[in-house]
Coordinates of C-alpha atoms in Angstrom, one line a residue:
M92 CA 0.2 -0.6 0.1
R93 CA 2.6 2.6 0.7
T94 CA 5.0 1.0 -2.2
G95 CA 2.0 2.0 -4.6
F96 CA 1.4 5.5 -2.8
V97 CA 4.8 6.9 -3.4
E98 CA 5.2 5.0 -7.1
T99 CA 2.6 7.2 -7.5
A100 CA 3.7 11.1 -6.5
K101 CA 6.9 9.8 -8.3
A102 CA 4.9 9.3 -11.4
I103 CA 2.8 11.9 -10.5
E104 CA 6.1 14.6 -10.1
Q105 CA 7.2 13.3 -13.2
N106 CA 4.3 14.3 -16.0
I107 CA 4.2 17.7 -13.9
G108 CA 7.7 18.3 -13.5
R109 CA 8.2 19.8 -16.6
L110 CA 5.7 21.8 -16.6
W111 CA 6.5 22.9 -12.9
D112 CA 10.1 24.1 -13.4
S113 CA 9.3 25.8 -17.1
R114 CA 7.3 28.6 -14.2
L115 CA 4.3 27.8 -16.1
K116 CA 2.0 30.4 -15.1
L117 CA -2.2 29.2 -14.8
D118 CA -4.2 29.5 -17.4
E119 CA -3.7 33.0 -18.5
R120 CA -4.9 32.4 -22.3
A121 CA -7.9 34.4 -23.1
P122 CA -11.0 31.7 -21.8
H123 CA -12.9 29.6 -23.7
K124 CA -16.9 30.6 -24.7
G125 CA -18.8 30.4 -22.1
Q126 CA -15.9 30.1 -19.0
K127 CA -15.4 33.3 -16.8
P128 CA -12.6 34.3 -16.1
M129 CA -9.8 33.0 -13.0
Q130 CA -10.1 35.7 -10.2
K131 CA -6.6 35.2 -9.2
R132 CA -4.3 33.5 -11.0
F133 CA -0.2 33.9 -10.2
S134 CA 3.1 31.8 -11.4
S135 CA 4.8 29.5 -9.1
S136 CA 7.2 32.2 -8.2
D137 CA 4.4 34.0 -6.5
S138 CA 4.4 34.0 -2.8
N139 CA 1.1 33.0 -2.5
A140 CA 1.4 29.5 -4.5
P141 CA 2.0 26.0 -3.7
S142 CA 5.1 24.7 -3.2
R143 CA 5.9 21.8 -6.4
R144 CA 5.8 19.2 -3.4
E145 CA 3.5 20.6 -2.2
F146 CA 1.6 20.4 -5.9
V147 CA 2.7 17.0 -5.5
L148 CA 0.5 15.9 -2.7
L149 CA -2.5 17.1 -3.2
A150 CA -2.4 15.3 -6.6
A151 CA -1.3 12.1 -5.3
G152 CA -4.0 12.1 -3.0
G153 CA -6.1 11.1 -5.4
V154 CA -8.5 13.6 -4.6
P155 CA -9.9 16.7 -6.7
V156 CA -8.9 19.8 -5.9
T157 CA -8.6 23.3 -7.0
V158 CA -5.3 25.2 -5.9
A159 CA -7.4 27.8 -4.7
G160 CA -9.0 25.7 -2.6
A161 CA -6.4 24.0 -1.1
L162 CA -4.4 27.6 -0.5
A163 CA -7.9 29.2 1.8
A164 CA -7.1 27.9 4.9
D165 CA -3.7 28.8 4.9
V166 CA -5.2 32.0 4.0
L167 CA -7.2 32.1 6.8
A168 CA -4.6 29.6 9.6
A169 CA -1.9 32.8 8.4
S170 CA -4.8 36.2 8.6
I171 CA -3.6 37.9 11.6
V172 CA 0.7 37.8 11.9
I173 CA 1.5 36.8 15.3
P174 CA 5.7 37.3 15.6
P175 CA 7.1 34.8 18.1
A176 CA 7.5 36.1 21.7
T177 CA 10.8 36.5 23.0
E178 CA 11.3 37.8 26.8
A179 CA 11.6 40.7 25.9
V180 CA 8.3 43.7 26.3
S181 CA 7.4 43.1 22.3
P182 CA 4.9 45.9 20.5
F183 CA 2.7 44.4 19.5
S184 CA -0.2 46.1 16.4
I185 CA -3.4 43.8 15.2
S186 CA -3.0 44.2 11.6
L187 CA -5.8 42.0 9.6
P188 CA -5.6 41.1 6.1
E189 CA -8.9 42.3 3.4
T190 CA -8.1 38.4 2.6
A191 CA -9.4 37.3 5.4
I192 CA -12.8 39.4 6.0
D193 CA -13.4 38.6 2.5
D194 CA -13.2 35.2 3.4
L195 CA -16.0 35.9 6.6
R196 CA -18.2 37.4 4.5
H197 CA -18.0 34.3 2.5
R198 CA -18.5 32.2 5.1
L199 CA -21.5 34.2 6.6
D200 CA -22.7 34.2 3.0
S201 CA -22.8 29.7 3.3
T202 CA -24.5 30.2 6.2
R203 CA -27.3 27.6 6.1
Y204 CA -30.1 27.3 9.3
P205 CA -31.9 25.0 10.6
E206 CA -35.6 25.5 10.7
R207 CA -37.6 27.8 14.1
E208 CA -37.5 26.7 17.6
T209 CA -40.5 25.5 19.1
V210 CA -41.1 27.5 22.0
G211 CA -41.8 31.6 21.5
D212 CA -38.2 32.9 23.6
W213 CA -34.8 32.3 24.1
T214 CA -35.5 28.2 26.4
Q215 CA -33.7 26.5 23.4
G216 CA -30.9 29.3 21.8
V217 CA -31.2 32.0 20.7
P218 CA -33.7 32.5 18.2
L219 CA -34.1 32.4 14.6
V220 CA -35.2 35.2 14.4
K221 CA -32.5 37.2 16.5
A222 CA -29.6 34.3 14.8
R223 CA -30.6 35.6 11.2
A224 CA -30.5 39.5 12.1
L225 CA -27.6 38.9 13.9
I226 CA -25.6 37.0 10.6
E227 CA -27.6 40.0 8.2
Y228 CA -25.4 42.9 11.1
W229 CA -21.6 41.0 10.5
R230 CA -21.9 40.5 7.1
N231 CA -23.2 43.1 5.6
R232 CA -22.7 46.2 8.4
Y233 CA -20.2 45.5 11.1
D234 CA -16.9 47.3 10.2
W235 CA -13.8 45.1 11.7
R236 CA -11.7 48.1 10.6
R237 CA -13.1 50.7 13.1
F238 CA -12.9 48.6 16.2
E239 CA -9.4 47.3 15.0
A240 CA -8.5 51.2 14.7
R241 CA -10.0 51.6 18.8
A242 CA -8.4 48.9 19.3
N243 CA -4.5 49.9 18.6
S244 CA -4.8 53.3 20.3
F245 CA -4.1 51.5 23.1
P246 CA -0.4 49.8 23.6
H247 CA -0.3 46.2 23.4
F248 CA 2.9 43.8 23.5
R249 CA 3.8 40.3 23.6
T250 CA 6.0 38.5 26.0
R251 CA 7.4 35.5 26.8
I252 CA 6.7 33.8 30.2
D253 CA 6.8 30.0 31.0
G254 CA 7.4 28.9 27.7
L255 CA 3.7 30.8 25.6
G256 CA 3.9 34.2 23.9
I257 CA 1.4 36.5 26.5
H258 CA -0.6 39.0 24.6
F259 CA -1.2 42.1 27.3
V260 CA -2.7 46.2 26.5
H261 CA -0.3 47.9 28.9
A262 CA -1.9 51.7 29.5
R263 CA 0.6 54.2 32.3
S264 CA -1.4 57.1 33.2
S265 CA 0.5 60.5 33.0
H266 CA 0.2 60.4 37.7
T267 CA 3.2 59.3 39.4
N268 CA 1.6 58.3 41.9
A269 CA -1.1 55.8 39.8
M270 CA -1.5 52.4 41.1
P271 CA -1.3 49.2 39.1
I272 CA -3.4 47.1 38.2
V273 CA -4.2 43.6 36.3
F274 CA -7.6 43.3 35.2
T275 CA -8.4 39.6 34.1
H276 CA -11.4 38.5 31.5
G277 CA -13.3 35.4 31.0
W278 CA -15.0 33.6 28.4
P279 CA -16.2 34.4 26.4
G280 CA -15.0 37.4 27.1
S281 CA -11.2 39.3 26.1
F282 CA -9.7 41.9 26.8
V283 CA -12.4 43.5 24.4
E284 CA -14.5 44.4 28.0
F285 CA -12.0 46.6 29.2
L286 CA -11.5 49.2 26.2
E287 CA -14.3 51.8 27.6
V288 CA -12.6 52.0 31.3
I289 CA -9.2 52.4 30.3
G290 CA -8.8 55.7 29.5
P291 CA -11.0 56.7 33.0
L292 CA -8.6 54.8 35.0
T293 CA -6.0 55.7 33.4
E294 CA -6.3 59.5 33.3
P295 CA -9.1 59.9 35.5
T296 CA -8.7 64.3 35.3
R297 CA -10.0 63.9 32.2
F298 CA -12.9 62.0 32.9
G299 CA -14.0 63.3 37.0
G300 CA -12.0 61.7 38.6
N301 CA -8.9 62.5 40.6
A302 CA -5.3 62.9 40.3
D303 CA -5.1 60.2 43.4
D304 CA -8.0 58.1 41.2
A305 CA -4.8 56.8 38.9
F306 CA -4.2 53.7 37.6
H307 CA -1.9 51.6 35.5
V308 CA -3.9 49.8 33.2
V309 CA -2.4 46.3 32.6
V310 CA -4.6 43.7 30.9
P311 CA -3.5 40.6 29.4
S312 CA -5.4 38.3 27.1
L313 CA -5.2 34.3 29.0
P314 CA -3.8 31.6 27.1
G315 CA -5.5 30.2 23.9
F316 CA -7.2 33.4 24.0
A317 CA -7.3 37.0 21.4
F318 CA -3.3 36.9 20.6
S319 CA -1.6 35.1 23.3
D320 CA -0.4 32.0 21.9
K321 CA -2.6 29.0 22.5
P322 CA -1.2 26.3 24.9
S323 CA 0.6 23.3 22.7
K324 CA 0.8 20.8 25.8
T325 CA -1.8 20.6 29.1
G326 CA -1.6 22.2 32.6
W327 CA -2.5 26.1 31.7
D328 CA -5.7 26.4 34.7
V329 CA -6.0 29.3 37.4
G330 CA -3.1 28.5 39.2
R331 CA -0.7 28.5 36.2
I332 CA -2.1 31.7 34.8
A333 CA -1.9 33.4 37.8
K334 CA 1.8 32.7 38.3
A335 CA 2.2 33.9 35.3
W336 CA 0.5 37.4 35.7
G337 CA 2.8 37.7 38.7
T338 CA 5.6 37.3 36.4
L339 CA 3.9 39.9 34.2
M340 CA 4.0 42.1 36.2
Q341 CA 7.0 41.8 38.5
R342 CA 8.7 42.3 34.3
L343 CA 6.9 45.6 34.1
G344 CA 8.9 46.8 37.0
Y345 CA 5.6 46.8 39.0
E346 CA 6.3 46.7 43.4
R347 CA 3.0 47.4 45.0
W348 CA 0.2 45.6 42.7
V349 CA -3.7 44.7 42.8
A350 CA -5.3 42.6 41.1
Q351 CA -9.2 42.5 39.6
G352 CA -10.9 39.6 37.4
G353 CA -14.6 38.3 37.1
D354 CA -15.8 35.0 35.3
W355 CA -12.5 32.6 34.5
G356 CA -11.2 36.1 35.5
S357 CA -12.4 36.2 38.7
G358 CA -10.7 32.3 39.4
V359 CA -7.8 33.3 38.4
T360 CA -8.0 36.3 40.7
H361 CA -8.7 34.3 43.7
A362 CA -5.7 31.8 42.2
L363 CA -3.1 35.1 42.6
A364 CA -5.1 36.1 46.2
R365 CA -4.3 32.4 47.1
L366 CA -0.4 32.5 45.6
R367 CA 0.3 36.1 46.7
P368 CA 2.7 36.7 44.3
P369 CA 5.2 39.7 45.2
G370 CA 4.0 42.9 44.6
L371 CA 0.1 42.7 45.1
I372 CA -1.3 44.1 48.2
A373 CA -5.0 43.0 46.8
A374 CA -7.7 42.1 44.9
H375 CA -11.1 42.5 43.7
V376 CA -13.7 40.8 42.0
N377 CA -17.1 40.6 40.7
W378 CA -18.3 36.9 40.9
P379 CA -16.5 35.9 44.9
F380 CA -16.4 32.7 44.4
V381 CA -17.6 32.3 48.2
F382 CA -19.8 29.2 48.2
P383 CA -20.2 26.9 51.9
S384 CA -18.9 23.7 51.9
K385 CA -21.8 23.4 53.9
L386 CA -26.0 24.4 53.8
P387 CA -27.1 26.3 56.8
E388 CA -30.2 25.0 58.4
N389 CA -32.6 27.8 58.0
P390 CA -31.1 29.9 55.2
T391 CA -32.0 33.5 54.8
P392 CA -34.0 35.3 51.8
A393 CA -30.1 36.7 50.3
E394 CA -29.2 33.0 50.8
K395 CA -31.8 31.1 49.6
R396 CA -31.8 33.6 46.0
A397 CA -27.8 32.3 46.0
F398 CA -28.4 28.7 46.4
E399 CA -31.9 29.6 43.1
R400 CA -29.2 31.0 41.3
A401 CA -26.6 28.5 41.2
A402 CA -28.4 25.8 40.8
W403 CA -30.4 27.6 37.7
F404 CA -26.6 28.1 36.4
Q405 CA -25.3 24.2 37.3
G406 CA -28.6 23.4 35.9
E407 CA -30.8 25.0 32.6
Q408 CA -27.6 27.3 31.9
S409 CA -24.4 24.2 31.9
G410 CA -24.8 22.3 29.1
Y411 CA -22.1 25.2 27.2
F412 CA -19.9 24.2 30.3
R413 CA -20.1 20.5 30.0
E414 CA -19.8 20.0 26.4
Q415 CA -16.4 22.5 26.6
A416 CA -15.1 21.2 29.9
T417 CA -14.9 17.5 28.8
R418 CA -14.8 17.9 24.8
P419 CA -13.4 21.0 23.9
Q420 CA -11.5 20.0 20.6
T421 CA -15.8 18.3 19.9
I422 CA -17.2 21.9 19.5
G423 CA -14.0 23.4 18.1
Y424 CA -14.2 22.1 15.0
A425 CA -17.7 23.5 14.8
L426 CA -17.2 26.8 16.0
A427 CA -14.1 27.1 13.4
D428 CA -15.2 26.2 11.1
S429 CA -18.8 28.0 11.1
A430 CA -18.9 31.9 11.8
A431 CA -22.3 31.7 12.2
G432 CA -22.3 29.2 15.1
Q433 CA -19.3 30.8 17.1
A434 CA -21.0 34.1 16.3
L435 CA -24.9 32.8 18.3
W436 CA -22.4 30.3 20.7
T437 CA -21.6 34.0 22.1
Y438 CA -24.2 35.5 21.7
E439 CA -26.5 33.3 23.5
K440 CA -24.2 34.1 26.5
F441 CA -24.9 38.1 26.0
Q442 CA -28.7 37.5 26.8
A443 CA -28.4 34.7 29.6
W444 CA -26.1 36.6 31.9
T445 CA -26.9 40.3 31.1
D446 CA -28.6 43.0 32.9
N447 CA -30.9 43.3 29.7
R448 CA -34.8 43.1 29.0
G449 CA -34.7 40.0 26.7
N450 CA -32.1 40.9 23.8
P451 CA -28.4 40.6 24.5
E452 CA -28.7 44.8 22.9
D453 CA -30.1 45.6 26.1
A454 CA -26.8 45.7 27.6
I455 CA -24.1 45.6 24.8
S456 CA -24.4 47.6 21.5
I457 CA -24.5 44.9 18.6
D458 CA -20.7 46.9 17.5
A459 CA -19.7 45.8 20.7
M460 CA -20.4 42.3 21.5
L461 CA -19.4 41.9 17.2
D462 CA -16.3 43.2 18.6
D463 CA -15.6 40.2 20.3
I464 CA -17.0 37.3 18.8
S465 CA -14.7 38.0 15.9
L466 CA -11.5 38.6 17.8
Y467 CA -12.4 35.1 18.4
W468 CA -13.3 34.4 14.7
F469 CA -10.2 36.0 13.4
T470 CA -7.6 34.2 15.9
N471 CA -9.5 30.8 15.6
T472 CA -9.2 30.1 19.1
A473 CA -12.8 28.6 19.2
A474 CA -11.1 25.3 20.7
S475 CA -8.1 26.9 22.5
S476 CA -10.2 29.0 24.3
A477 CA -12.6 26.0 25.5
R478 CA -9.6 24.3 27.4
I479 CA -9.9 26.5 29.8
Y480 CA -13.1 24.2 31.0
W481 CA -11.5 21.1 30.4
E482 CA -7.7 22.2 32.5
N483 CA -9.7 23.9 35.4
T484 CA -12.2 20.4 35.5
Q485 CA -9.0 18.3 35.7
S486 CA -7.3 20.3 38.3
G487 CA -10.7 20.5 40.4
R488 CA -10.8 24.8 40.5
A489 CA -13.7 25.0 38.1
S490 CA -15.7 25.1 41.7
L491 CA -18.1 27.7 42.9
S492 CA -16.0 28.6 46.3
A493 CA -11.7 29.3 46.1
G494 CA -11.5 28.4 49.9
R495 CA -9.6 30.4 52.7
I496 CA -8.0 33.4 51.4
E497 CA -5.6 35.7 53.8
L498 CA -5.3 38.6 51.2
P499 CA -6.9 41.8 51.6
M500 CA -10.1 40.8 48.9
A501 CA -12.5 43.4 47.7
A502 CA -16.2 42.6 45.6
S503 CA -18.8 44.5 43.8
I504 CA -21.5 42.7 42.8
F505 CA -23.9 43.4 39.9
P506 CA -27.9 41.8 40.5
R507 CA -27.6 40.1 37.1
E508 CA -24.4 38.0 37.8
I509 CA -24.6 34.6 37.2
F510 CA -25.6 33.9 41.2
C511 CA -24.8 36.7 44.0
P512 CA -23.2 35.5 47.3
P513 CA -24.2 37.0 50.3
K514 CA -21.8 39.1 52.2
E515 CA -21.8 36.6 54.9
W516 CA -20.1 33.7 52.9
A517 CA -17.3 36.2 52.3
E518 CA -16.7 37.0 55.7
A519 CA -16.3 33.7 56.6
L520 CA -13.7 32.8 53.6
W521 CA -12.5 36.4 54.1
P522 CA -11.2 37.1 56.7
N523 CA -9.7 41.0 55.5
L524 CA -12.2 42.0 53.9
F525 CA -12.2 45.2 53.1
Y526 CA -14.8 46.6 50.8
W527 CA -18.1 45.2 49.4
N528 CA -21.2 47.3 47.7
E529 CA -24.3 45.6 46.2
L530 CA -25.0 47.7 42.9
D531 CA -28.6 48.6 41.4
K532 CA -27.4 47.4 37.2
G533 CA -25.3 45.4 35.4
G534 CA -24.6 41.7 35.0
H535 CA -21.4 39.2 34.1
F536 CA -20.2 41.5 32.0
A537 CA -19.3 44.3 34.2
A538 CA -17.0 46.6 32.8
F539 CA -18.3 45.7 29.2
E540 CA -22.0 46.2 29.6
Q541 CA -21.6 49.1 32.9
P542 CA -18.3 51.2 32.6
K543 CA -19.1 54.3 34.4
L544 CA -20.4 52.3 36.9
F545 CA -17.8 49.5 37.4
V546 CA -14.8 52.6 36.8
E547 CA -16.3 54.1 40.2
E548 CA -15.9 50.8 41.8
M549 CA -12.1 50.3 41.7
R550 CA -11.8 53.8 42.4
N551 CA -14.0 53.5 45.4
A552 CA -12.9 49.9 46.4
F553 CA -9.1 50.5 46.3
K554 CA -9.1 54.3 47.9
S555 CA -8.0 52.4 50.9
R556 CA -4.9 50.7 49.5
R557 CA -3.2 53.3 47.8
R558 CA -1.3 54.3 51.2
G559 CA 1.6 52.7 52.3

């Protein structure tokens, strides 16, 4: 079998060698009657052309292919060039070739939809009419270049930590006494969540604050997300990420700093608080992992609400979690191949977890949601981002309780969070709780949904930590 394949390949190579070596261009003659001219022609010297070996292997496989079809996957895979990271902190800029945007539009044009849901709400997932509207907007009205320009207005960098290239936004304040803070996003979030708050946090005097409110802001992308490298081996749970963030802040020269996070970013922030790397003096989360090990015999109304929401999350809301925690590779194939699938897998969570009146657009603009969705699509990170669920399930860190934490801790509770633990639960596990505030609006994506409130929470929470 193997010998036959080799002989076939050699025969094909001999037959096409003469044509290839003469650098024959792909049919540049006038098209035959009724035949459409090719949209793109290239010679063997074209950097986009397949090598002779690639051409031979394609032919020897016995599968009819076109050169354009063979190249499509390579064009998309290299859509955003990410240079290798070193231990140096190297500037990075987002630059997407137009071919990747064209490819996205083509895929959206080819979307095949299922039939309409059999209910009149979101209980079976994204309703068909909402799905079609989102995909149509993404195809015809969304402007990636607008987002690219906005994102590039902030300083981006990459550096290698623990064998992995880590991408991060690093916006330094002009105020000399600014407090360094590292923000960690979750899934299906990204650094996009924090773009609206970076300006008010770094330059508060321009946004109604005082110079004493200033922060130096660091927003890393989790491993396997956005422009951070995709781990090729297991082991990147929240504990390992926390160690990497400690190295990052030290590498940036910060000797005294604080941390903040939500979703998996909350998991990383809890891990940082337990690890207590050099310089970390306090932490804040907008989803406290403070669940009691034993249920109270006579729960208070607040405890009942927390139990009910936790049961809701672990019940009807847990399908995505179970899939990504057990088979991230399998769901990755579907989402990496279908732009519509990637969009709606995320769009559903913006509806379920935000403070809205029935539609996600009530809480976050459609363009902002598509900024985040597009980032996942163009970086092809569906599978690599899903693995954070698998990693933490395997290591036992996918829990609603992070245990006892001695580091000074703070929390802001937004009412439409996945579940809102009462303050008493935090006091039982955080002996150095220094700030707790329950707000009247906002949900799981706090900075994304309520940037002004989020900024105020950061200023108020860490005000007492600026001394010393």
